[in-house]
Amino acid sequence: MYGVRYYQRGKFDLRAPPRLIVFAWITLVLYYIVLTPLSDSAGYSITATIRLIEAYLAYLMFSTISSERTIALFTKGLLFIGVVATLASFVFFLFSTASRFLPPMNLLYATHGHNHLAGLLLFVFPVAIGLVDKRRNVGTIWLLALFGVGMILTFARGAWILLVLYLVFLFLQNKNTYLKKIVLLGMSFLVVFFLAVSL
């Protein structure tokens, strides 16, 4: 892909990715590499490390060639997929008999203790919060509320904890009072719901 871009442009006009994100990626990859010899399943650890390195290279590729237009297109696509998957999960939640047509491990219905939609929503939430920060209207608030209800109905408590930690970080880092109120409300609701489900 880099070769194709160089052929098209005649030069490497690449954006530098954020240093903190690159540092986090490299730290994670090194952590995997160090743990591989200590693993009880070396084969799985090696393939997991290779997949993680491939994910980093794909991130680096798209991060360095991305433009404002491609970022906007990607975020709209991610929000669209998030809305469709969340609404579909509501259908399977309300009509659980329809879930027998799904494979045992799926995105839309809670199996093995939780709904795997939580993994997708962890990526969608920061985009939705950024949208609320940029455009304060009823539509963006409803979109965030939809993802919030979808996340709660996944019953994935580990994902809830990750989301609360992200919201705490956002609350401490952000200076926008409007967004701080929304983040605080979401954080409080998730913590209360987590305690209620756990008890």
Tab-separated table of C-alpha atoms in Angstrom:
chain	number	residue	atom	x	y	z
A	1	MET	CA	0.000	0.000	0.000
A	2	TYR	CA	2.884	2.348	0.745
A	3	GLY	CA	4.376	1.398	-2.643
A	4	VAL	CA	1.121	2.198	-4.454
A	5	ARG	CA	0.925	5.575	-2.686
A	6	TYR	CA	4.538	6.402	-3.598
A	7	TYR	CA	3.855	5.405	-7.222
A	8	GLN	CA	0.754	7.654	-7.331
A	9	ARG	CA	2.311	10.671	-5.617
A	10	GLY	CA	6.009	10.316	-6.418
A	11	LYS	CA	6.834	10.989	-2.752
A	12	PHE	CA	5.948	9.935	0.794
A	13	ASP	CA	3.645	12.746	1.950
A	14	LEU	CA	2.625	11.078	5.205
A	15	ARG	CA	1.156	12.600	8.333
A	16	ALA	CA	3.004	11.780	11.541
A	17	PRO	CA	0.748	9.805	13.920
A	18	PRO	CA	0.366	11.138	17.497
A	19	ARG	CA	3.434	10.173	19.579
A	20	LEU	CA	1.420	9.115	22.622
A	21	ILE	CA	-0.640	6.656	20.564
A	22	VAL	CA	2.465	5.221	18.872
A	23	PHE	CA	4.114	4.854	22.302
A	24	ALA	CA	1.007	3.033	23.627
A	25	TRP	CA	0.983	0.669	20.615
A	26	ILE	CA	4.701	-0.114	20.893
A	27	THR	CA	4.384	-0.702	24.641
A	28	LEU	CA	1.503	-3.132	24.046
A	29	VAL	CA	3.391	-5.019	21.304
A	30	LEU	CA	6.533	-5.291	23.479
A	31	TYR	CA	4.398	-6.494	26.394
A	32	TYR	CA	3.004	-9.280	24.186
A	33	ILE	CA	6.476	-10.214	22.916
A	34	VAL	CA	7.931	-10.412	26.460
A	35	LEU	CA	5.007	-12.521	27.701
A	36	THR	CA	5.051	-14.989	24.777
A	37	PRO	CA	7.863	-17.236	26.169
A	38	LEU	CA	6.101	-17.294	29.558
A	39	SER	CA	2.748	-18.340	28.120
A	40	ASP	CA	1.243	-21.797	28.680
A	41	SER	CA	0.110	-21.722	25.032
A	42	ALA	CA	3.080	-20.435	23.043
A	43	GLY	CA	1.457	-21.122	19.666
A	44	TYR	CA	-1.584	-19.018	20.475
A	45	SER	CA	0.595	-16.277	22.002
A	46	ILE	CA	2.784	-16.090	18.890
A	47	THR	CA	-0.225	-15.808	16.554
A	48	ALA	CA	-1.846	-13.234	18.870
A	49	THR	CA	1.381	-11.183	18.844
A	50	ILE	CA	1.601	-11.380	15.042
A	51	ARG	CA	-2.029	-10.277	14.726
A	52	LEU	CA	-1.356	-7.368	17.080
A	53	ILE	CA	1.683	-6.296	15.021
A	54	GLU	CA	-0.454	-6.500	11.860
A	55	ALA	CA	-3.124	-4.367	13.560
A	56	TYR	CA	-0.477	-1.782	14.486
A	57	LEU	CA	0.848	-1.676	10.910
A	58	ALA	CA	-2.696	-1.272	9.538
A	59	TYR	CA	-3.349	1.524	12.063
A	60	LEU	CA	-0.058	3.201	11.101
A	61	MET	CA	-0.854	2.937	7.397
A	62	PHE	CA	-4.313	4.463	7.628
A	63	SER	CA	-3.285	7.020	10.248
A	64	THR	CA	-0.437	8.364	8.124
A	65	ILE	CA	-2.395	8.651	4.849
A	66	SER	CA	-5.729	9.757	6.285
A	67	SER	CA	-7.261	13.108	5.436
A	68	GLU	CA	-10.096	15.053	7.016
A	69	ARG	CA	-12.447	13.635	4.383
A	70	THR	CA	-11.510	10.000	5.041
A	71	ILE	CA	-11.744	10.518	8.817
A	72	ALA	CA	-15.235	12.002	8.425
A	73	LEU	CA	-16.266	9.121	6.145
A	74	PHE	CA	-14.892	6.517	8.562
A	75	THR	CA	-16.607	8.069	11.604
A	76	LYS	CA	-19.955	8.262	9.784
A	77	GLY	CA	-19.593	4.619	8.746
A	78	LEU	CA	-18.695	3.575	12.289
A	79	LEU	CA	-21.716	5.440	13.706
A	80	PHE	CA	-23.991	3.877	11.073
A	81	ILE	CA	-22.752	0.345	11.851
A	82	GLY	CA	-23.135	1.088	15.582
A	83	VAL	CA	-26.751	2.243	15.156
A	84	VAL	CA	-27.734	-0.717	12.960
A	85	ALA	CA	-26.086	-3.282	15.272
A	86	THR	CA	-27.573	-1.685	18.413
A	87	LEU	CA	-31.118	-1.579	16.987
A	88	ALA	CA	-30.780	-5.176	15.752
A	89	SER	CA	-29.613	-6.241	19.220
A	90	PHE	CA	-32.759	-4.627	20.695
A	91	VAL	CA	-34.880	-6.798	18.378
A	92	PHE	CA	-33.105	-9.967	19.535
A	93	PHE	CA	-33.334	-8.805	23.164
A	94	LEU	CA	-37.127	-8.290	22.901
A	95	PHE	CA	-37.766	-11.402	20.778
A	96	SER	CA	-35.225	-13.849	22.186
A	97	THR	CA	-36.721	-16.813	20.297
A	98	ALA	CA	-35.411	-15.277	17.042
A	99	SER	CA	-31.865	-15.636	18.400
A	100	ARG	CA	-31.872	-19.388	17.724
A	101	PHE	CA	-31.132	-18.561	14.071
A	102	LEU	CA	-27.868	-16.889	15.119
A	103	PRO	CA	-24.589	-18.766	15.655
A	104	PRO	CA	-23.601	-19.335	19.321
A	105	MET	CA	-20.912	-16.611	19.243
A	106	ASN	CA	-22.481	-13.558	17.642
A	107	LEU	CA	-22.594	-9.775	17.879
A	108	LEU	CA	-26.293	-9.215	18.427
A	109	TYR	CA	-27.481	-11.468	21.255
A	110	ALA	CA	-26.085	-12.149	24.717
A	111	THR	CA	-24.372	-15.542	24.734
A	112	HIS	CA	-21.838	-16.925	27.186
A	113	GLY	CA	-22.823	-14.274	29.757
A	114	HIS	CA	-22.708	-11.095	27.675
A	115	ASN	CA	-23.371	-9.539	24.312
A	116	HIS	CA	-20.331	-9.034	22.074
A	117	LEU	CA	-21.833	-5.797	20.777
A	118	ALA	CA	-20.020	-4.200	23.738
A	119	GLY	CA	-16.704	-4.500	21.865
A	120	LEU	CA	-18.067	-2.490	18.931
A	121	LEU	CA	-19.714	0.096	21.184
A	122	LEU	CA	-16.425	0.764	22.982
A	123	PHE	CA	-15.141	2.076	19.632
A	124	VAL	CA	-18.360	3.928	18.804
A	125	PHE	CA	-18.738	5.772	22.134
A	126	PRO	CA	-15.764	8.173	21.757
A	127	VAL	CA	-16.990	9.084	18.259
A	128	ALA	CA	-20.529	9.724	19.549
A	129	ILE	CA	-19.223	11.815	22.458
A	130	GLY	CA	-17.076	13.821	20.039
A	131	LEU	CA	-20.183	14.387	17.912
A	132	VAL	CA	-22.099	15.692	20.938
A	133	ASP	CA	-19.171	17.979	21.747
A	134	LYS	CA	-19.137	19.327	18.175
A	135	ARG	CA	-22.903	19.552	17.538
A	136	ARG	CA	-25.177	19.973	20.528
A	137	ASN	CA	-28.645	19.022	19.365
A	138	VAL	CA	-31.386	16.542	20.152
A	139	GLY	CA	-30.206	14.086	17.468
A	140	THR	CA	-26.676	13.705	18.839
A	141	ILE	CA	-27.972	13.345	22.419
A	142	TRP	CA	-30.435	10.650	21.297
A	143	LEU	CA	-27.645	8.877	19.437
A	144	LEU	CA	-25.488	8.840	22.569
A	145	ALA	CA	-28.470	7.665	24.648
A	146	LEU	CA	-29.113	4.839	22.142
A	147	PHE	CA	-25.520	3.645	22.479
A	148	GLY	CA	-25.763	3.989	26.280
A	149	VAL	CA	-28.860	1.782	26.478
A	150	GLY	CA	-27.266	-0.630	24.000
A	151	MET	CA	-24.149	-0.872	26.160
A	152	ILE	CA	-26.189	-1.503	29.317
A	153	LEU	CA	-28.214	-4.260	27.630
A	154	THR	CA	-25.014	-6.082	26.628
A	155	PHE	CA	-24.515	-6.995	30.321
A	156	ALA	CA	-20.762	-6.872	29.650
A	157	ARG	CA	-19.536	-5.530	32.984
A	158	GLY	CA	-15.894	-5.460	31.901
A	159	ALA	CA	-16.847	-3.170	28.998
A	160	TRP	CA	-18.829	-0.976	31.415
A	161	ILE	CA	-15.728	-0.563	33.592
A	162	LEU	CA	-13.604	0.375	30.554
A	163	LEU	CA	-16.243	2.890	29.483
A	164	VAL	CA	-16.416	4.417	32.979
A	165	LEU	CA	-12.605	4.759	33.045
A	166	TYR	CA	-12.748	6.485	29.653
A	167	LEU	CA	-15.503	8.809	30.923
A	168	VAL	CA	-13.467	9.644	34.053
A	169	PHE	CA	-10.491	10.520	31.819
A	170	LEU	CA	-12.743	12.633	29.594
A	171	PHE	CA	-14.283	14.381	32.618
A	172	LEU	CA	-10.889	15.295	34.062
A	173	GLN	CA	-9.398	16.343	30.723
A	174	ASN	CA	-12.290	18.301	29.187
A	175	LYS	CA	-13.085	21.941	29.939
A	176	ASN	CA	-16.498	22.016	28.225
A	177	THR	CA	-19.078	22.248	31.060
A	178	TYR	CA	-21.937	20.962	28.882
A	179	LEU	CA	-20.002	17.843	27.930
A	180	LYS	CA	-18.825	17.387	31.522
A	181	LYS	CA	-22.471	17.220	32.689
A	182	ILE	CA	-23.316	14.572	30.070
A	183	VAL	CA	-20.189	12.550	30.922
A	184	LEU	CA	-20.906	12.761	34.670
A	185	LEU	CA	-24.510	11.653	34.115
A	186	GLY	CA	-23.412	8.706	31.961
A	187	MET	CA	-20.708	7.724	34.444
A	188	SER	CA	-23.106	7.824	37.407
A	189	PHE	CA	-25.735	5.802	35.554
A	190	LEU	CA	-23.246	3.107	34.520
A	191	VAL	CA	-21.784	2.809	38.040
A	192	VAL	CA	-25.262	2.514	39.633
A	193	PHE	CA	-26.370	-0.060	37.041
A	194	PHE	CA	-23.115	-2.030	37.478
A	195	LEU	CA	-23.634	-2.182	41.260
A	196	ALA	CA	-27.289	-3.179	40.855
A	197	VAL	CA	-26.447	-6.016	38.424
A	198	SER	CA	-23.492	-7.177	40.528
A	199	LEU	CA	-25.569	-7.292	43.713
